[in-house]
mmCIF file of C-alpha atoms in Angstrom:
data_model
loop_
_atom_site.group_PDB
_atom_site.id
_atom_site.type_symbol
_atom_site.label_atom_id
_atom_site.label_comp_id
_atom_site.label_asym_id
_atom_site.label_seq_id
_atom_site.Cartn_x
_atom_site.Cartn_y
_atom_site.Cartn_z
ATOM 1 C CA UNK A 1 -50.789 89.134 59.703
ATOM 2 C CA UNK A 2 -51.619 86.603 62.445
ATOM 3 C CA UNK A 3 -54.223 85.002 60.158
ATOM 4 C CA UNK A 4 -51.647 84.725 57.373
ATOM 5 C CA UNK A 5 -49.107 83.093 59.684
ATOM 6 C CA UNK A 6 -51.773 80.606 60.831
ATOM 7 C CA UNK A 7 -52.558 79.642 57.238
ATOM 8 C CA UNK A 8 -48.835 79.142 56.473
ATOM 9 C CA UNK A 9 -48.394 76.908 59.520
ATOM 10 C CA UNK A 10 -51.363 74.763 58.467
ATOM 11 C CA UNK A 11 -49.937 74.446 54.990
ATOM 12 C CA UNK A 12 -46.602 73.228 56.388
ATOM 13 C CA UNK A 13 -48.274 70.677 58.647
ATOM 14 C CA UNK A 14 -50.505 69.276 55.893
ATOM 15 C CA UNK A 15 -47.837 69.274 53.180
ATOM 16 C CA UNK A 16 -46.943 65.719 52.208
ATOM 17 C CA UNK A 17 -43.177 64.984 52.352
ATOM 18 C CA UNK A 18 -41.594 64.174 49.013
ATOM 19 C CA UNK A 19 -40.792 60.519 48.526
ATOM 20 C CA UNK A 20 -37.032 59.883 48.320
ATOM 21 C CA UNK A 21 -35.836 58.742 44.894
ATOM 22 C CA UNK A 22 -34.727 55.189 44.479
ATOM 23 C CA UNK A 23 -31.094 55.207 43.375
ATOM 24 C CA UNK A 24 -29.887 52.400 41.116
ATOM 25 C CA UNK A 25 -26.904 50.325 42.142
ATOM 26 C CA UNK A 26 -26.506 48.017 39.147
ATOM 27 C CA UNK A 27 -27.191 47.904 35.427
ATOM 28 C CA UNK A 28 -27.823 45.349 32.674
ATOM 29 C CA UNK A 29 -25.150 45.534 29.986
ATOM 30 C CA UNK A 30 -23.991 44.085 26.696
ATOM 31 C CA UNK A 31 -20.200 44.442 26.985
ATOM 32 C CA UNK A 32 -17.858 45.548 24.169
ATOM 33 C CA UNK A 33 -14.787 46.333 26.263
ATOM 34 C CA UNK A 34 -13.421 42.799 25.613
ATOM 35 C CA UNK A 35 -13.138 43.638 21.907
ATOM 36 C CA UNK A 36 -9.785 45.190 21.032
ATOM 37 C CA UNK A 37 -11.055 46.953 17.900
ATOM 38 C CA UNK A 38 -13.812 48.654 19.944
ATOM 39 C CA UNK A 39 -11.396 49.846 22.621
ATOM 40 C CA UNK A 40 -8.938 51.017 19.986
ATOM 41 C CA UNK A 41 -11.592 52.995 18.122
ATOM 42 C CA UNK A 42 -12.866 54.655 21.302
ATOM 43 C CA UNK A 43 -9.319 55.485 22.381
ATOM 44 C CA UNK A 44 -8.530 57.022 18.983
ATOM 45 C CA UNK A 45 -11.738 59.092 18.925
ATOM 46 C CA UNK A 46 -11.145 60.393 22.443
ATOM 47 C CA UNK A 47 -7.529 61.291 21.662
ATOM 48 C CA UNK A 48 -8.670 63.262 18.588
ATOM 49 C CA UNK A 49 -11.359 64.994 20.640
ATOM 50 C CA UNK A 50 -9.041 66.022 23.484
ATOM 51 C CA UNK A 51 -6.334 67.248 21.093
ATOM 52 C CA UNK A 52 -8.706 69.986 19.974
ATOM 53 C CA UNK A 53 -10.769 70.329 23.205
ATOM 54 C CA UNK A 54 -8.382 69.620 26.096
ATOM 55 C CA UNK A 55 -10.833 71.063 28.671
ATOM 56 C CA UNK A 56 -13.083 68.055 28.048
ATOM 57 C CA UNK A 57 -10.514 65.485 29.100
ATOM 58 C CA UNK A 58 -12.378 64.731 32.321
ATOM 59 C CA UNK A 59 -15.496 63.739 30.367
ATOM 60 C CA UNK A 60 -13.912 60.702 28.751
ATOM 61 C CA UNK A 61 -15.262 57.241 29.536
ATOM 62 C CA UNK A 62 -12.600 54.611 30.211
ATOM 63 C CA UNK A 63 -12.375 52.458 27.053
ATOM 64 C CA UNK A 64 -12.046 49.457 29.346
ATOM 65 C CA UNK A 65 -15.694 49.916 30.376
ATOM 66 C CA UNK A 66 -17.473 50.388 27.049
ATOM 67 C CA UNK A 67 -20.845 48.655 26.861
ATOM 68 C CA UNK A 68 -24.462 49.190 25.920
ATOM 69 C CA UNK A 69 -26.804 49.713 28.881
ATOM 70 C CA UNK A 70 -30.215 47.951 28.667
ATOM 71 C CA UNK A 71 -31.546 49.092 32.019
ATOM 72 C CA UNK A 72 -30.749 50.097 35.595
ATOM 73 C CA UNK A 73 -32.009 48.598 38.907
ATOM 74 C CA UNK A 74 -31.565 48.603 42.608
ATOM 75 C CA UNK A 75 -31.051 45.183 44.138
ATOM 76 C CA UNK A 76 -29.144 45.838 47.356
ATOM 77 C CA UNK A 77 -27.038 43.134 48.944
ATOM 78 C CA UNK A 78 -29.726 40.580 49.836
ATOM 79 C CA UNK A 79 -28.561 37.185 48.627
ATOM 80 C CA UNK A 80 -32.073 36.028 47.825
ATOM 81 C CA UNK A 81 -32.520 39.129 45.605
ATOM 82 C CA UNK A 82 -29.211 38.423 43.856
ATOM 83 C CA UNK A 83 -30.296 34.874 43.152
ATOM 84 C CA UNK A 84 -33.550 36.186 41.612
ATOM 85 C CA UNK A 85 -31.518 38.546 39.440
ATOM 86 C CA UNK A 86 -29.263 35.697 38.331
ATOM 87 C CA UNK A 87 -32.322 33.603 37.419
ATOM 88 C CA UNK A 88 -33.840 36.526 35.524
ATOM 89 C CA UNK A 89 -30.594 36.900 33.557
ATOM 90 C CA UNK A 90 -30.726 33.252 32.520
ATOM 91 C CA UNK A 91 -34.340 33.558 31.460
ATOM 92 C CA UNK A 92 -33.494 36.756 29.575
ATOM 93 C CA UNK A 93 -30.797 35.016 27.523
ATOM 94 C CA UNK A 94 -33.155 32.123 26.778
ATOM 95 C CA UNK A 95 -35.777 34.581 25.589
ATOM 96 C CA UNK A 96 -33.238 36.337 23.360
ATOM 97 C CA UNK A 97 -32.006 33.033 21.900
ATOM 98 C CA UNK A 98 -35.585 32.035 21.082
ATOM 99 C CA UNK A 99 -36.783 35.364 19.720
ATOM 100 C CA UNK A 100 -33.961 37.386 18.269
ATOM 101 C CA UNK A 101 -31.764 36.593 15.289
ATOM 102 C CA UNK A 102 -28.454 37.701 16.773
ATOM 103 C CA UNK A 103 -26.138 39.496 14.403
ATOM 104 C CA UNK A 104 -22.872 41.445 14.992
ATOM 105 C CA UNK A 105 -23.454 45.087 15.875
ATOM 106 C CA UNK A 106 -22.405 47.807 13.432
ATOM 107 C CA UNK A 107 -22.123 51.508 14.286
ATOM 108 C CA UNK A 108 -23.005 54.360 11.949
ATOM 109 C CA UNK A 109 -21.685 57.488 13.619
ATOM 110 C CA UNK A 110 -21.338 59.682 16.721
ATOM 111 C CA UNK A 111 -24.250 61.546 18.260
ATOM 112 C CA UNK A 112 -24.970 63.703 21.321
ATOM 113 C CA UNK A 113 -27.658 63.259 23.936
ATOM 114 C CA UNK A 114 -28.851 66.514 25.537
ATOM 115 C CA UNK A 115 -25.451 67.914 24.566
ATOM 116 C CA UNK A 116 -24.021 66.179 27.692
ATOM 117 C CA UNK A 117 -23.325 62.662 26.388
ATOM 118 C CA UNK A 118 -21.399 61.589 23.286
ATOM 119 C CA UNK A 119 -22.087 58.109 22.103
ATOM 120 C CA UNK A 120 -21.617 55.703 19.145
ATOM 121 C CA UNK A 121 -24.907 55.148 17.427
ATOM 122 C CA UNK A 122 -25.643 51.683 15.975
ATOM 123 C CA UNK A 123 -26.865 51.285 12.411
ATOM 124 C CA UNK A 124 -30.608 51.044 11.826
ATOM 125 C CA UNK A 125 -30.504 47.216 11.613
ATOM 126 C CA UNK A 126 -28.356 46.859 14.716
ATOM 127 C CA UNK A 127 -30.545 49.330 16.601
ATOM 128 C CA UNK A 128 -33.665 47.293 15.758
ATOM 129 C CA UNK A 129 -31.931 44.098 17.019
ATOM 130 C CA UNK A 130 -30.849 45.802 20.252
ATOM 131 C CA UNK A 131 -34.388 47.022 20.818
ATOM 132 C CA UNK A 132 -35.632 43.470 20.350
ATOM 133 C CA UNK A 133 -33.090 42.259 22.943
ATOM 134 C CA UNK A 134 -34.250 45.001 25.331
ATOM 135 C CA UNK A 135 -37.868 43.908 25.015
ATOM 136 C CA UNK A 136 -36.886 40.286 25.700
ATOM 137 C CA UNK A 137 -34.866 41.218 28.799
ATOM 138 C CA UNK A 138 -36.979 43.875 30.459
ATOM 139 C CA UNK A 139 -40.011 41.713 31.558
ATOM 140 C CA UNK A 140 -37.845 39.227 33.464
ATOM 141 C CA UNK A 141 -36.308 41.932 35.703
ATOM 142 C CA UNK A 142 -39.398 44.089 35.789
ATOM 143 C CA UNK A 143 -41.332 41.213 37.418
ATOM 144 C CA UNK A 144 -38.964 41.150 40.434
ATOM 145 C CA UNK A 145 -40.431 42.902 43.451
ATOM 146 C CA UNK A 146 -38.167 44.910 45.841
ATOM 147 C CA UNK A 147 -36.804 43.028 48.828
ATOM 148 C CA UNK A 148 -39.110 42.956 51.858
ATOM 149 C CA UNK A 149 -36.101 43.404 54.165
ATOM 150 C CA UNK A 150 -35.572 46.957 52.894
ATOM 151 C CA UNK A 151 -32.342 46.338 50.969
ATOM 152 C CA UNK A 152 -33.837 47.848 47.827
ATOM 153 C CA UNK A 153 -35.850 50.624 49.447
ATOM 154 C CA UNK A 154 -35.253 54.222 48.383
ATOM 155 C CA UNK A 155 -31.851 55.491 49.460
ATOM 156 C CA UNK A 156 -31.554 59.079 50.564
ATOM 157 C CA UNK A 157 -27.934 58.779 51.669
ATOM 158 C CA UNK A 158 -24.896 59.577 49.589
ATOM 159 C CA UNK A 159 -24.276 56.967 46.914
ATOM 160 C CA UNK A 160 -20.813 58.049 45.904
ATOM 161 C CA UNK A 161 -18.860 54.824 45.317
ATOM 162 C CA UNK A 162 -15.659 53.998 47.173
ATOM 163 C CA UNK A 163 -13.730 54.337 43.909
ATOM 164 C CA UNK A 164 -14.047 57.469 41.817
ATOM 165 C CA UNK A 165 -13.978 55.421 38.662
ATOM 166 C CA UNK A 166 -17.253 53.697 39.449
ATOM 167 C CA UNK A 167 -20.522 54.854 37.917
ATOM 168 C CA UNK A 168 -22.048 57.316 40.439
ATOM 169 C CA UNK A 169 -25.689 58.258 40.904
ATOM 170 C CA UNK A 170 -25.441 61.186 38.500
ATOM 171 C CA UNK A 171 -24.041 59.030 35.730
ATOM 172 C CA UNK A 172 -26.652 56.374 36.406
ATOM 173 C CA UNK A 173 -29.339 59.006 36.030
ATOM 174 C CA UNK A 174 -27.964 59.984 32.658
ATOM 175 C CA UNK A 175 -27.798 56.339 31.537
ATOM 176 C CA UNK A 176 -31.302 55.777 32.820
ATOM 177 C CA UNK A 177 -32.603 58.770 30.873
ATOM 178 C CA UNK A 178 -31.287 57.274 27.666
ATOM 179 C CA UNK A 179 -33.115 53.997 28.235
ATOM 180 C CA UNK A 180 -36.246 55.547 29.661
ATOM 181 C CA UNK A 181 -38.672 58.407 29.593
ATOM 182 C CA UNK A 182 -39.780 57.633 33.140
ATOM 183 C CA UNK A 183 -38.134 59.502 36.050
ATOM 184 C CA UNK A 184 -39.635 57.703 39.008
ATOM 185 C CA UNK A 185 -39.057 54.124 40.110
ATOM 186 C CA UNK A 186 -41.972 51.783 40.316
ATOM 187 C CA UNK A 187 -42.790 50.661 43.860
ATOM 188 C CA UNK A 188 -43.502 47.075 42.798
ATOM 189 C CA UNK A 189 -40.307 46.383 40.886
ATOM 190 C CA UNK A 190 -36.517 46.622 41.187
ATOM 191 C CA UNK A 191 -36.547 47.858 37.527
ATOM 192 C CA UNK A 192 -36.143 51.608 37.671
ATOM 193 C CA UNK A 193 -36.369 52.645 34.047
ATOM 194 C CA UNK A 194 -39.203 51.847 31.689
ATOM 195 C CA UNK A 195 -40.350 53.136 28.377
ATOM 196 C CA UNK A 196 -38.215 54.402 25.468
ATOM 197 C CA UNK A 197 -34.861 52.716 24.908
ATOM 198 C CA UNK A 198 -32.079 54.388 22.947
ATOM 199 C CA UNK A 199 -29.281 51.904 22.095
ATOM 200 C CA UNK A 200 -25.971 53.683 22.575
ATOM 201 C CA UNK A 201 -22.374 53.126 23.538
ATOM 202 C CA UNK A 202 -21.189 56.102 25.586
ATOM 203 C CA UNK A 203 -17.687 57.510 24.921
ATOM 204 C CA UNK A 204 -17.846 60.717 26.911
ATOM 205 C CA UNK A 205 -20.239 62.454 29.348
ATOM 206 C CA UNK A 206 -20.140 65.714 31.205
ATOM 207 C CA UNK A 207 -21.375 64.141 34.473
ATOM 208 C CA UNK A 208 -17.897 62.653 34.901
ATOM 209 C CA UNK A 209 -16.715 66.172 35.767
ATOM 210 C CA UNK A 210 -18.816 66.160 38.931
ATOM 211 C CA UNK A 211 -16.616 66.639 42.005
ATOM 212 C CA UNK A 212 -13.565 67.784 40.042
ATOM 213 C CA UNK A 213 -14.843 70.857 38.158
ATOM 214 C CA UNK A 214 -16.798 73.733 39.544
ATOM 215 C CA UNK A 215 -20.165 74.269 37.798
ATOM 216 C CA UNK A 216 -19.605 70.964 35.964
ATOM 217 C CA UNK A 217 -23.251 71.001 34.789
ATOM 218 C CA UNK A 218 -22.541 73.966 32.531
ATOM 219 C CA UNK A 219 -20.181 71.934 30.381
ATOM 220 C CA UNK A 220 -21.722 70.875 27.100
ATOM 221 C CA UNK A 221 -20.580 69.215 23.870
ATOM 222 C CA UNK A 222 -22.431 71.729 21.686
ATOM 223 C CA UNK A 223 -19.173 73.539 20.752
ATOM 224 C CA UNK A 224 -17.648 70.497 19.085
ATOM 225 C CA UNK A 225 -17.281 70.760 15.304
ATOM 226 C CA UNK A 226 -19.411 68.381 13.326
ATOM 227 C CA UNK A 227 -16.416 67.059 11.475
ATOM 228 C CA UNK A 228 -15.126 65.724 14.806
ATOM 229 C CA UNK A 229 -18.232 63.626 15.329
ATOM 230 C CA UNK A 230 -17.488 60.983 12.746
ATOM 231 C CA UNK A 231 -17.057 57.278 13.234
ATOM 232 C CA UNK A 232 -13.381 56.282 13.765
ATOM 233 C CA UNK A 233 -11.943 54.614 10.683
ATOM 234 C CA UNK A 234 -11.297 51.474 12.754
ATOM 235 C CA UNK A 235 -15.081 51.022 13.023
ATOM 236 C CA UNK A 236 -16.140 51.884 9.454
ATOM 237 C CA UNK A 237 -17.599 48.723 7.948
ATOM 238 C CA UNK A 238 -16.649 46.719 11.062
ATOM 239 C CA UNK A 239 -19.117 44.640 13.066
ATOM 240 C CA UNK A 240 -18.769 43.524 16.695
ATOM 241 C CA UNK A 241 -20.153 40.128 17.683
ATOM 242 C CA UNK A 242 -22.544 40.009 20.652
ATOM 243 C CA UNK A 243 -20.975 37.819 23.283
ATOM 244 C CA UNK A 244 -22.945 37.931 26.542
ATOM 245 C CA UNK A 245 -25.371 39.658 28.840
ATOM 246 C CA UNK A 246 -24.283 40.975 32.202
ATOM 247 C CA UNK A 247 -25.570 42.473 35.452
ATOM 248 C CA UNK A 248 -22.879 44.844 36.716
ATOM 249 C CA UNK A 249 -22.426 46.814 39.910
ATOM 250 C CA UNK A 250 -22.145 50.599 39.746
ATOM 251 C CA UNK A 251 -19.737 50.512 42.679
ATOM 252 C CA UNK A 252 -16.219 49.316 43.413
ATOM 253 C CA UNK A 253 -14.700 49.508 39.972
ATOM 254 C CA UNK A 254 -10.926 49.901 39.937
ATOM 255 C CA UNK A 255 -9.233 52.320 37.547
ATOM 256 C CA UNK A 256 -8.359 50.720 34.230
ATOM 257 C CA UNK A 257 -10.649 47.733 34.861
ATOM 258 C CA UNK A 258 -14.213 46.753 33.884
ATOM 259 C CA UNK A 259 -17.130 46.988 36.241
ATOM 260 C CA UNK A 260 -17.658 44.406 38.963
ATOM 261 C CA UNK A 261 -19.850 41.650 37.417
ATOM 262 C CA UNK A 262 -22.698 40.415 39.595
ATOM 263 C CA UNK A 263 -23.851 37.840 37.019
ATOM 264 C CA UNK A 264 -23.343 37.057 33.397
ATOM 265 C CA UNK A 265 -24.678 34.638 30.787
ATOM 266 C CA UNK A 266 -23.411 33.894 27.277
ATOM 267 C CA UNK A 267 -25.723 34.167 24.336
ATOM 268 C CA UNK A 268 -24.165 30.931 23.119
ATOM 269 C CA UNK A 269 -24.609 27.651 25.080
ATOM 270 C CA UNK A 270 -21.643 26.455 27.051
ATOM 271 C CA UNK A 271 -19.802 29.784 27.094
ATOM 272 C CA UNK A 272 -21.167 31.447 30.316
#
């Protein structure tokens, strides 16, 4: 018995502590909330969904925030880091302008991710274009190293935003999973996700129930009838012009408003 206890004590002393996960605090987005038709379509779809499944009301994404996420990062509050991000955004837009034939985005239907996220899926042509944009944008942010002053180091404290309407760490993890197959942040970059990118515009997600519903993680969208997962008629045959690229904060959003914009650049000269 004593020998066994001694072995256990040695194992505890030699066991390496787990590295804390780096939590994202901002994301790169292509916004669609400024487009009335998009907001109207999302609002109509959500109303139809909740009419039949009222228990899912808390999963709805505010139509005023709809966007396509290209990636998530942690930049902290260091002004020098923010300047680097602003410069990376400008370079990203220049790369897109020089490499991608920008066309309005069309959506083909509604799909589910891991039965916990409902999103509008772009058409095949739009999806290819969005992937091309992603591959233009990613290298410029991926090349930025974390701040040496520790602002972007791994955060083990609570990251719940001051406003409940902001994107919390759990939501960020879900978004990251859809733009990435990687789960760990690189130590040499502020860019947290890397790998597979799934273009999507989220309309509902179960992680929004966190904090308000007990056992929120058990809620799934698998019980929804397939005939409910159809593209709203407002979006059938419609295309939405790409306007700009943004870096947005996951914190501090006020109810009914869009996310706090850290930096943004227009895809068209003179309209930043």
